[in-house]
mmCIF file of C-alpha atoms in Angstrom:
data_model
loop_
_atom_site.group_PDB
_atom_site.id
_atom_site.type_symbol
_atom_site.label_atom_id
_atom_site.label_comp_id
_atom_site.label_asym_id
_atom_site.label_seq_id
_atom_site.Cartn_x
_atom_site.Cartn_y
_atom_site.Cartn_z
ATOM 1 C CA MET A 190 88.606 80.314 50.780
ATOM 2 C CA LYS A 191 90.094 77.352 48.331
ATOM 3 C CA LEU A 192 88.080 75.477 46.545
ATOM 4 C CA ARG A 193 88.917 71.675 47.095
ATOM 5 C CA ALA A 194 87.056 69.938 44.280
ATOM 6 C CA VAL A 195 84.089 70.452 41.437
ATOM 7 C CA SER A 196 82.846 67.672 39.673
ATOM 8 C CA ALA A 197 79.913 67.539 37.044
ATOM 9 C CA ALA A 198 77.645 64.185 36.589
ATOM 10 C CA LEU A 199 75.468 63.828 32.799
ATOM 11 C CA PRO A 200 72.549 61.830 32.054
ATOM 12 C CA SER A 201 73.037 59.517 29.820
ATOM 13 C CA ARG A 202 70.488 60.510 27.083
ATOM 14 C CA LYS A 203 72.352 62.736 24.378
ATOM 15 C CA VAL A 204 69.957 64.786 22.625
ATOM 16 C CA THR A 205 71.217 66.764 19.499
ATOM 17 C CA ASN A 206 70.094 70.332 17.913
ATOM 18 C CA ALA A 207 67.758 67.682 14.981
ATOM 19 C CA ASN A 208 66.599 65.376 18.069
ATOM 20 C CA ILE A 209 64.822 68.972 19.668
ATOM 21 C CA LEU A 210 63.400 70.087 15.796
ATOM 22 C CA GLU A 211 61.981 66.607 16.232
ATOM 23 C CA LEU A 212 60.007 67.450 19.356
ATOM 24 C CA ILE A 213 59.011 71.329 18.193
ATOM 25 C CA GLY A 214 57.536 69.049 15.307
ATOM 26 C CA GLU A 215 56.176 66.609 17.081
ATOM 27 C CA HIS A 216 54.431 68.903 19.905
ATOM 28 C CA SER A 217 53.699 71.436 17.047
ATOM 29 C CA ALA A 218 51.960 69.888 14.177
ATOM 30 C CA ASP A 219 48.355 70.076 15.194
ATOM 31 C CA HIS A 220 48.170 73.407 16.724
ATOM 32 C CA PHE A 221 50.630 75.724 14.177
ATOM 33 C CA THR A 222 49.432 77.631 12.000
ATOM 34 C CA GLY A 223 51.827 78.599 9.218
ATOM 35 C CA ASP A 224 54.887 76.739 7.698
ATOM 36 C CA LEU A 225 55.609 75.056 10.464
ATOM 37 C CA GLN A 226 59.147 73.190 8.638
ATOM 38 C CA ARG A 227 59.524 76.479 8.031
ATOM 39 C CA VAL A 228 60.079 77.125 11.322
ATOM 40 C CA GLN A 229 62.345 74.147 12.080
ATOM 41 C CA ARG A 230 64.907 75.344 9.574
ATOM 42 C CA LYS A 231 64.882 78.844 11.378
ATOM 43 C CA VAL A 232 65.443 77.339 14.979
ATOM 44 C CA GLY A 233 67.895 74.807 14.078
ATOM 45 C CA ASN A 234 69.480 78.010 12.433
ATOM 46 C CA LEU A 235 69.621 80.122 15.683
ATOM 47 C CA LEU A 236 70.698 77.014 17.602
ATOM 48 C CA SER A 237 73.571 76.622 14.969
ATOM 49 C CA TYR A 238 74.702 80.202 15.223
ATOM 50 C CA THR A 239 74.442 80.309 19.192
ATOM 51 C CA GLY A 240 77.062 77.161 19.006
ATOM 52 C CA SER A 241 74.843 74.925 20.131
ATOM 53 C CA ASP A 242 75.232 71.085 19.322
ATOM 54 C CA THR A 243 74.943 68.658 22.177
ATOM 55 C CA ARG A 244 72.945 68.291 25.722
ATOM 56 C CA TYR A 245 72.365 65.358 28.125
ATOM 57 C CA TRP A 246 68.377 64.235 28.930
ATOM 58 C CA LEU A 247 68.104 61.805 32.262
ATOM 59 C CA GLY A 248 67.372 58.401 30.642
ATOM 60 C CA ALA A 249 64.555 56.319 30.927
ATOM 61 C CA ASP A 250 66.081 55.000 34.480
ATOM 62 C CA GLU A 251 68.120 57.709 35.978
ATOM 63 C CA ARG A 252 66.966 59.893 38.906
ATOM 64 C CA PRO A 253 68.729 63.470 39.898
ATOM 65 C CA ILE A 254 69.269 62.356 43.275
ATOM 66 C CA ASP A 255 71.465 59.343 41.730
ATOM 67 C CA LEU A 256 73.680 61.805 39.889
ATOM 68 C CA LEU A 257 73.928 64.830 42.789
ATOM 69 C CA ARG A 258 74.848 62.056 44.632
ATOM 70 C CA ALA A 259 77.835 60.635 41.975
ATOM 71 C CA ALA A 260 78.827 64.552 41.774
ATOM 72 C CA ALA A 261 79.128 64.761 45.602
ATOM 73 C CA ASP A 262 80.821 61.489 46.596
ATOM 74 C CA SER A 263 83.697 62.267 43.208
ATOM 75 C CA ALA A 264 83.940 65.806 44.530
ATOM 76 C CA MET A 265 84.737 64.640 48.219
ATOM 77 C CA ALA A 266 86.838 61.782 47.127
ATOM 78 C CA GLN A 267 88.835 64.511 45.274
ATOM 79 C CA SER A 268 89.224 66.350 48.046
ATOM 80 C CA ASP A 269 89.932 64.238 50.829
ATOM 81 C CA ILE A 270 86.755 65.331 52.612
ATOM 82 C CA SER A 271 84.703 62.638 54.146
ATOM 83 C CA PRO A 272 80.933 63.022 54.966
ATOM 84 C CA GLU A 273 81.272 63.346 58.460
ATOM 85 C CA GLN A 274 83.371 67.222 57.991
ATOM 86 C CA VAL A 275 80.937 68.363 55.514
ATOM 87 C CA GLU A 276 79.598 71.363 58.134
ATOM 88 C CA LEU A 277 77.738 72.995 55.274
ATOM 89 C CA LEU A 278 75.520 72.170 52.772
ATOM 90 C CA ILE A 279 73.767 73.804 50.707
ATOM 91 C CA TYR A 280 71.521 73.577 47.825
ATOM 92 C CA THR A 281 70.953 75.789 44.414
ATOM 93 C CA GLY A 282 69.843 76.314 41.871
ATOM 94 C CA VAL A 283 66.362 75.885 39.819
ATOM 95 C CA GLY A 284 66.193 72.422 39.469
ATOM 96 C CA ARG A 285 64.208 70.752 42.618
ATOM 97 C CA GLY A 286 61.625 68.825 43.931
ATOM 98 C CA PHE A 287 60.505 70.379 46.865
ATOM 99 C CA LEU A 288 59.036 73.458 47.348
ATOM 100 C CA GLU A 289 59.975 72.158 51.375
ATOM 101 C CA PRO A 290 61.899 71.870 53.021
ATOM 102 C CA GLY A 291 65.267 73.026 51.187
ATOM 103 C CA GLY A 292 66.586 70.616 48.905
ATOM 104 C CA ALA A 293 69.489 70.637 50.959
ATOM 105 C CA TYR A 294 68.004 68.459 53.390
ATOM 106 C CA HIS A 295 66.742 65.467 51.464
ATOM 107 C CA SER A 296 70.737 65.873 49.494
ATOM 108 C CA ALA A 297 72.282 65.450 52.259
ATOM 109 C CA ALA A 298 70.196 62.672 53.654
ATOM 110 C CA ALA A 299 71.347 60.800 50.218
ATOM 111 C CA ILE A 300 75.373 61.775 50.279
ATOM 112 C CA GLY A 301 75.351 61.027 53.674
ATOM 113 C CA LEU A 302 76.225 64.256 55.298
ATOM 114 C CA ARG A 303 74.808 63.578 58.929
ATOM 115 C CA ASN A 304 77.429 66.945 60.841
ATOM 116 C CA ALA A 305 76.198 69.331 57.451
ATOM 117 C CA HIS A 306 74.020 72.355 58.487
ATOM 118 C CA CYS A 307 71.186 72.516 55.461
ATOM 119 C CA PHE A 308 69.706 75.216 53.249
ATOM 120 C CA ASP A 309 69.429 76.488 49.457
ATOM 121 C CA ILE A 310 69.805 79.189 47.736
ATOM 122 C CA LEU A 311 67.103 80.041 44.381
ATOM 123 C CA ASP A 312 68.875 82.991 42.312
ATOM 124 C CA ALA A 313 68.675 80.950 38.856
ATOM 125 C CA CYS A 314 71.547 80.922 37.204
ATOM 126 C CA MET A 315 72.988 82.967 39.431
ATOM 127 C CA SER A 316 72.360 80.446 42.322
ATOM 128 C CA TRP A 317 76.113 78.729 42.664
ATOM 129 C CA THR A 318 77.997 82.390 42.015
ATOM 130 C CA ARG A 319 75.934 83.480 45.382
ATOM 131 C CA ALA A 320 75.975 80.734 46.781
ATOM 132 C CA VAL A 321 79.774 80.841 46.552
ATOM 133 C CA GLN A 322 79.919 83.871 47.682
ATOM 134 C CA LEU A 323 78.074 83.032 50.943
ATOM 135 C CA ALA A 324 80.204 80.671 51.634
ATOM 136 C CA GLU A 325 83.212 82.638 51.953
ATOM 137 C CA SER A 326 81.267 85.304 54.652
ATOM 138 C CA LEU A 327 80.561 82.287 56.497
ATOM 139 C CA PHE A 328 84.262 81.082 56.642
ATOM 140 C CA ARG A 329 85.167 84.146 57.848
ATOM 141 C CA THR A 330 82.763 84.209 60.519
ATOM 142 C CA GLY A 331 84.807 81.129 62.155
ATOM 143 C CA GLN A 332 81.760 78.575 62.613
ATOM 144 C CA TYR A 333 82.492 76.740 59.465
ATOM 145 C CA ARG A 334 85.747 75.070 57.810
ATOM 146 C CA ASN A 335 84.154 72.754 55.140
ATOM 147 C CA ALA A 336 81.424 73.221 52.897
ATOM 148 C CA MET A 337 79.349 71.680 49.871
ATOM 149 C CA ILE A 338 77.364 73.246 47.600
ATOM 150 C CA VAL A 339 75.339 71.351 45.321
ATOM 151 C CA ASN A 340 72.784 71.468 42.186
ATOM 152 C CA ALA A 341 70.732 68.596 40.454
ATOM 153 C CA GLU A 342 68.969 70.966 37.350
ATOM 154 C CA PHE A 343 66.427 68.402 35.586
ATOM 155 C CA ALA A 344 63.925 70.305 34.394
ATOM 156 C CA VAL A 345 63.575 69.026 31.146
ATOM 157 C CA SER A 346 62.585 65.734 30.750
ATOM 158 C CA ARG A 347 60.360 65.062 33.570
ATOM 159 C CA GLY A 348 58.185 67.329 32.193
ATOM 160 C CA GLY A 349 56.971 70.293 33.891
ATOM 161 C CA ALA A 350 57.754 73.668 33.114
ATOM 162 C CA VAL A 351 59.793 72.384 29.690
ATOM 163 C CA VAL A 352 58.302 69.820 27.941
ATOM 164 C CA PRO A 353 55.929 69.511 26.455
ATOM 165 C CA HIS A 354 54.676 73.017 26.751
ATOM 166 C CA VAL A 355 57.410 74.907 24.934
ATOM 167 C CA PHE A 356 57.672 72.443 22.130
ATOM 168 C CA ARG A 357 53.851 73.077 21.497
ATOM 169 C CA LEU A 358 54.113 76.449 19.307
ATOM 170 C CA GLU A 359 50.948 77.822 17.486
ATOM 171 C CA ARG A 360 53.069 80.610 15.825
ATOM 172 C CA LEU A 361 56.253 82.088 14.333
ATOM 173 C CA GLU A 362 56.297 84.717 17.362
ATOM 174 C CA ASP A 363 56.491 82.262 20.103
ATOM 175 C CA LEU A 364 59.946 81.497 19.174
ATOM 176 C CA ARG A 365 60.284 84.911 20.772
ATOM 177 C CA SER A 366 59.499 83.355 24.297
ATOM 178 C CA THR A 367 60.632 79.773 23.978
ATOM 179 C CA LEU A 368 64.138 79.711 21.796
ATOM 180 C CA PRO A 369 66.178 79.091 25.544
ATOM 181 C CA ALA A 370 64.378 76.309 26.345
ATOM 182 C CA TYR A 371 65.720 74.772 23.407
ATOM 183 C CA THR A 372 69.201 74.938 24.344
ATOM 184 C CA LEU A 373 68.606 73.446 28.351
ATOM 185 C CA GLY A 374 70.980 70.425 29.324
ATOM 186 C CA GLU A 375 70.557 68.933 32.498
ATOM 187 C CA ALA A 376 73.334 68.209 35.308
ATOM 188 C CA ALA A 377 74.202 67.823 38.738
ATOM 189 C CA THR A 378 77.302 69.284 40.198
ATOM 190 C CA ALA A 379 79.774 69.453 43.672
ATOM 191 C CA THR A 380 81.844 71.856 44.894
ATOM 192 C CA VAL A 381 83.714 71.612 48.115
ATOM 193 C CA LEU A 382 85.074 74.309 49.800
ATOM 194 C CA THR A 383 87.116 75.066 52.344
ATOM 195 C CA ALA A 384 88.101 77.827 54.758
ATOM 196 C CA ASP A 385 91.884 78.968 54.126
ATOM 197 C CA ASP A 386 93.389 82.357 55.239
ATOM 198 C CA THR A 387 96.958 81.930 53.469
ATOM 199 C CA ASN A 388 94.647 81.634 50.314
ATOM 200 C CA GLU A 389 94.093 84.847 47.949
ATOM 201 C CA PRO A 390 90.535 86.371 49.299
ATOM 202 C CA TRP A 391 87.863 85.479 46.130
ATOM 203 C CA ARG A 392 86.646 88.744 44.963
ATOM 204 C CA PHE A 393 82.797 89.103 43.873
ATOM 205 C CA ARG A 394 80.588 92.192 41.852
ATOM 206 C CA PHE A 395 77.082 92.128 40.946
ATOM 207 C CA ILE A 396 74.340 94.039 39.228
ATOM 208 C CA SER A 397 70.746 94.091 40.070
ATOM 209 C CA ARG A 398 68.495 95.060 37.622
ATOM 210 C CA PRO A 399 65.166 93.970 39.192
ATOM 211 C CA GLU A 400 62.833 95.355 36.553
ATOM 212 C CA LEU A 401 63.654 93.065 34.048
ATOM 213 C CA ALA A 402 62.278 90.257 36.468
ATOM 214 C CA PRO A 403 59.832 89.673 34.045
ATOM 215 C CA LEU A 404 61.668 88.090 31.000
ATOM 216 C CA CYS A 405 62.607 84.903 32.664
ATOM 217 C CA ASN A 406 60.039 82.922 34.825
ATOM 218 C CA ILE A 407 58.810 79.787 35.948
ATOM 219 C CA THR A 408 55.715 81.434 37.717
ATOM 220 C CA LEU A 409 53.443 79.485 39.938
ATOM 221 C CA ASP A 410 49.494 79.321 41.033
ATOM 222 C CA GLY A 411 49.054 82.796 42.703
ATOM 223 C CA TYR A 412 51.665 84.464 41.115
ATOM 224 C CA GLU A 413 49.851 87.476 40.613
ATOM 225 C CA GLY A 414 49.416 88.382 44.177
ATOM 226 C CA TYR A 415 53.236 88.440 44.314
ATOM 227 C CA CYS A 416 54.463 91.099 41.403
ATOM 228 C CA ASP A 417 53.016 93.693 39.580
ATOM 229 C CA PRO A 418 51.866 92.943 36.155
ATOM 230 C CA SER A 419 53.572 92.143 33.247
ATOM 231 C CA ASP A 420 52.135 91.150 29.980
ATOM 232 C CA LYS A 421 55.634 88.485 29.788
ATOM 233 C CA LEU A 422 54.567 86.538 33.052
ATOM 234 C CA ALA A 423 53.222 83.719 32.234
ATOM 235 C CA HIS A 424 53.408 84.225 28.631
ATOM 236 C CA ASN A 425 53.659 80.802 27.958
ATOM 237 C CA GLY A 426 51.577 79.434 30.922
ATOM 238 C CA ILE A 427 51.735 78.882 34.832
ATOM 239 C CA GLY A 428 54.017 76.966 35.695
ATOM 240 C CA VAL A 429 56.198 76.901 32.588
ATOM 241 C CA PHE A 430 59.571 78.242 31.259
ATOM 242 C CA THR A 431 59.080 81.367 29.336
ATOM 243 C CA SER A 432 62.199 83.219 28.851
ATOM 244 C CA PHE A 433 62.714 86.341 26.532
ATOM 245 C CA GLY A 434 66.168 85.584 25.047
ATOM 246 C CA PHE A 435 66.766 87.969 22.599
ATOM 247 C CA ASP A 436 65.690 90.755 25.259
ATOM 248 C CA MET A 437 68.030 89.511 27.916
ATOM 249 C CA HIS A 438 71.073 88.828 25.632
ATOM 250 C CA GLU A 439 70.220 93.248 24.468
ATOM 251 C CA VAL A 440 70.771 94.627 27.512
ATOM 252 C CA GLY A 441 73.141 91.876 28.839
ATOM 253 C CA ARG A 442 76.099 93.077 27.224
ATOM 254 C CA ASP A 443 76.732 96.247 28.391
ATOM 255 C CA GLU A 444 75.679 95.331 32.301
ATOM 256 C CA VAL A 445 78.153 92.250 32.130
ATOM 257 C CA GLN A 446 81.021 94.468 30.318
ATOM 258 C CA ALA A 447 80.128 97.075 34.100
ATOM 259 C CA VAL A 448 80.233 94.723 36.433
ATOM 260 C CA PHE A 449 84.028 93.021 34.615
ATOM 261 C CA ASP A 450 84.622 96.722 34.877
ATOM 262 C CA GLN A 451 83.958 96.469 38.619
ATOM 263 C CA LEU A 452 85.801 93.523 39.574
ATOM 264 C CA ASN A 453 89.017 95.116 37.483
ATOM 265 C CA PRO A 454 91.125 91.889 37.400
ATOM 266 C CA PRO A 455 94.673 91.262 36.203
ATOM 267 C CA VAL A 456 93.441 90.092 32.753
ATOM 268 C CA ASP A 457 97.243 88.757 32.055
ATOM 269 C CA GLU A 458 97.157 86.662 34.778
ATOM 270 C CA VAL A 459 93.558 84.623 33.933
ATOM 271 C CA ALA A 460 94.519 80.892 32.889
ATOM 272 C CA ALA A 461 90.744 80.232 32.554
ATOM 273 C CA LEU A 462 87.175 81.873 31.829
ATOM 274 C CA PHE A 463 84.089 80.843 33.087
ATOM 275 C CA THR A 464 80.952 82.092 31.726
ATOM 276 C CA HIS A 465 77.010 81.538 32.189
ATOM 277 C CA ALA A 466 76.533 78.554 29.477
ATOM 278 C CA SER A 467 73.511 80.869 27.397
ATOM 279 C CA SER A 468 75.738 80.992 24.114
ATOM 280 C CA LYS A 469 78.665 79.769 22.455
ATOM 281 C CA ARG A 470 78.879 82.915 20.388
ATOM 282 C CA LEU A 471 78.150 85.788 22.559
ATOM 283 C CA TRP A 472 79.839 84.719 25.095
ATOM 284 C CA GLN A 473 83.222 83.988 22.996
ATOM 285 C CA ASP A 474 82.653 87.537 21.331
ATOM 286 C CA PHE A 475 82.497 89.259 23.957
ATOM 287 C CA ALA A 476 85.384 87.318 26.013
ATOM 288 C CA ASP A 477 87.532 88.237 22.483
ATOM 289 C CA THR A 478 86.428 92.488 23.556
ATOM 290 C CA ILE A 479 87.807 92.079 27.076
ATOM 291 C CA GLY A 480 91.002 90.091 25.776
ATOM 292 C CA LEU A 481 90.411 86.725 27.397
ATOM 293 C CA GLY A 482 88.753 85.049 24.750
ATOM 294 C CA SER A 483 91.984 82.492 24.521
ATOM 295 C CA VAL A 484 91.009 81.258 27.840
ATOM 296 C CA ILE A 485 87.701 81.367 28.064
ATOM 297 C CA HIS A 486 86.591 77.091 28.821
ATOM 298 C CA HIS A 487 83.011 76.520 27.244
ATOM 299 C CA VAL A 488 80.911 73.691 28.088
ATOM 300 C CA TYR A 489 77.452 74.935 26.227
ATOM 301 C CA ASP A 490 78.242 73.412 22.844
ATOM 302 C CA ARG A 491 78.910 70.085 24.496
ATOM 303 C CA ILE A 492 75.997 69.625 27.032
ATOM 304 C CA GLY A 493 74.119 72.967 26.834
ATOM 305 C CA ASN A 494 72.665 75.266 28.998
ATOM 306 C CA VAL A 495 72.852 73.711 32.365
ATOM 307 C CA VAL A 496 71.878 76.785 34.094
ATOM 308 C CA SER A 497 73.445 77.526 38.038
ATOM 309 C CA ALA A 498 75.081 74.126 37.309
ATOM 310 C CA SER A 499 76.595 75.539 33.960
ATOM 311 C CA VAL A 500 80.012 77.566 36.351
ATOM 312 C CA PRO A 501 80.814 74.693 38.179
ATOM 313 C CA ALA A 502 80.584 72.191 35.737
ATOM 314 C CA ALA A 503 83.008 74.262 33.111
ATOM 315 C CA VAL A 504 85.820 74.951 36.549
ATOM 316 C CA ALA A 505 85.192 70.737 36.539
ATOM 317 C CA SER A 506 86.539 70.623 32.782
ATOM 318 C CA ALA A 507 89.039 72.900 33.132
ATOM 319 C CA ILE A 508 90.276 71.458 35.912
ATOM 320 C CA GLU A 509 90.342 67.925 34.526
ATOM 321 C CA THR A 510 91.076 68.750 30.651
ATOM 322 C CA GLY A 511 94.472 70.708 32.591
ATOM 323 C CA GLN A 512 93.727 74.368 31.339
ATOM 324 C CA LEU A 513 93.235 75.287 34.820
ATOM 325 C CA ARG A 514 96.051 74.263 37.430
ATOM 326 C CA PRO A 515 96.294 75.149 41.307
ATOM 327 C CA GLY A 516 98.171 78.859 41.976
ATOM 328 C CA GLN A 517 96.411 79.871 38.686
ATOM 329 C CA ARG A 518 93.849 82.165 37.832
ATOM 330 C CA ALA A 519 90.189 82.129 36.943
ATOM 331 C CA VAL A 520 87.489 84.600 36.567
ATOM 332 C CA GLY A 521 84.096 83.935 35.980
ATOM 333 C CA LEU A 522 81.010 85.885 34.533
ATOM 334 C CA VAL A 523 77.219 85.184 34.759
ATOM 335 C CA GLY A 524 74.384 86.478 33.414
ATOM 336 C CA SER A 525 70.828 85.354 34.841
ATOM 337 C CA ALA A 526 66.860 85.689 35.363
ATOM 338 C CA GLY A 527 66.065 88.548 37.924
ATOM 339 C CA MET A 528 68.101 89.755 36.023
ATOM 340 C CA SER A 529 71.122 89.902 37.459
ATOM 341 C CA PHE A 530 74.996 90.170 36.387
ATOM 342 C CA GLY A 531 77.981 88.803 38.125
ATOM 343 C CA ALA A 532 81.296 89.017 38.004
ATOM 344 C CA PHE A 533 84.206 86.858 40.123
ATOM 345 C CA THR A 534 87.855 85.837 40.464
ATOM 346 C CA PHE A 535 89.840 83.759 42.311
ATOM 347 C CA VAL A 536 93.125 81.347 42.532
ATOM 348 C CA LEU A 537 92.668 77.506 42.419
#
């Protein structure tokens, strides 16, 4: 399988850490018990510590489907693949406008993919990685030659699971389940993959820790009937993003190390390392320990945590800047709600 092109499209509204603190003040002023300014300073310090600086949210007249279409058009132009040639479209990630049908169908219609088989994959921040693995498996059946993976992670600016709910703090302890929300950015990406028997096969390794599933969730009405009880589920309210980021990173380092060891890539050949954009500092520290600190390609500080778009956005950035060129090896590392941990390697 060959990665022919990957493109990312960002919305226009630039949101700084200072803007995040203003939103906390705006939505918490009538609810918080204690020194709200102290909490704002703490959030600001924590965001700076992680390496957060800016992220981008939708402007007043922008729509997710338009940015998805722009990313897809760019990826097809780069790959010299026409809409008629795309045989498989996978919509992936958390951001979506429909529970049914799959977002892939509406995306295919917007992009003009008349011949594509469509379906969705939902696996939190791991979604893009899972979709790439599945695309390679389907290529091996011989049924498909050209595939596209798209996502539209726009769950912040238009209300719903994030704004205003997680910015409405009542006490300092609320940060334990809300802080990751303040790092979120928005983005759409499109990835074009083609079957290629001459290219070195991609390799994937995964570790799943389902007992940790309550640590990061967006629940639906009636969720209680679909899981075992946990005081962490719907901690911020039904339908509201709840993420215990400190707990996730605490268990994540050992699991990421374990899945990286299973992958066992040739470190001296790696030109670029891509990770989930959850913290620049923590991923840099880990990259340093495995000997890849000099080649990690960060986007977190510039565009925030864009969920399942994090890795493809970073790949697009590295190709655009010339860090990753044809024939060079890349490695990806992702930690995700679920919880799951993934590692993969490929040659561009």
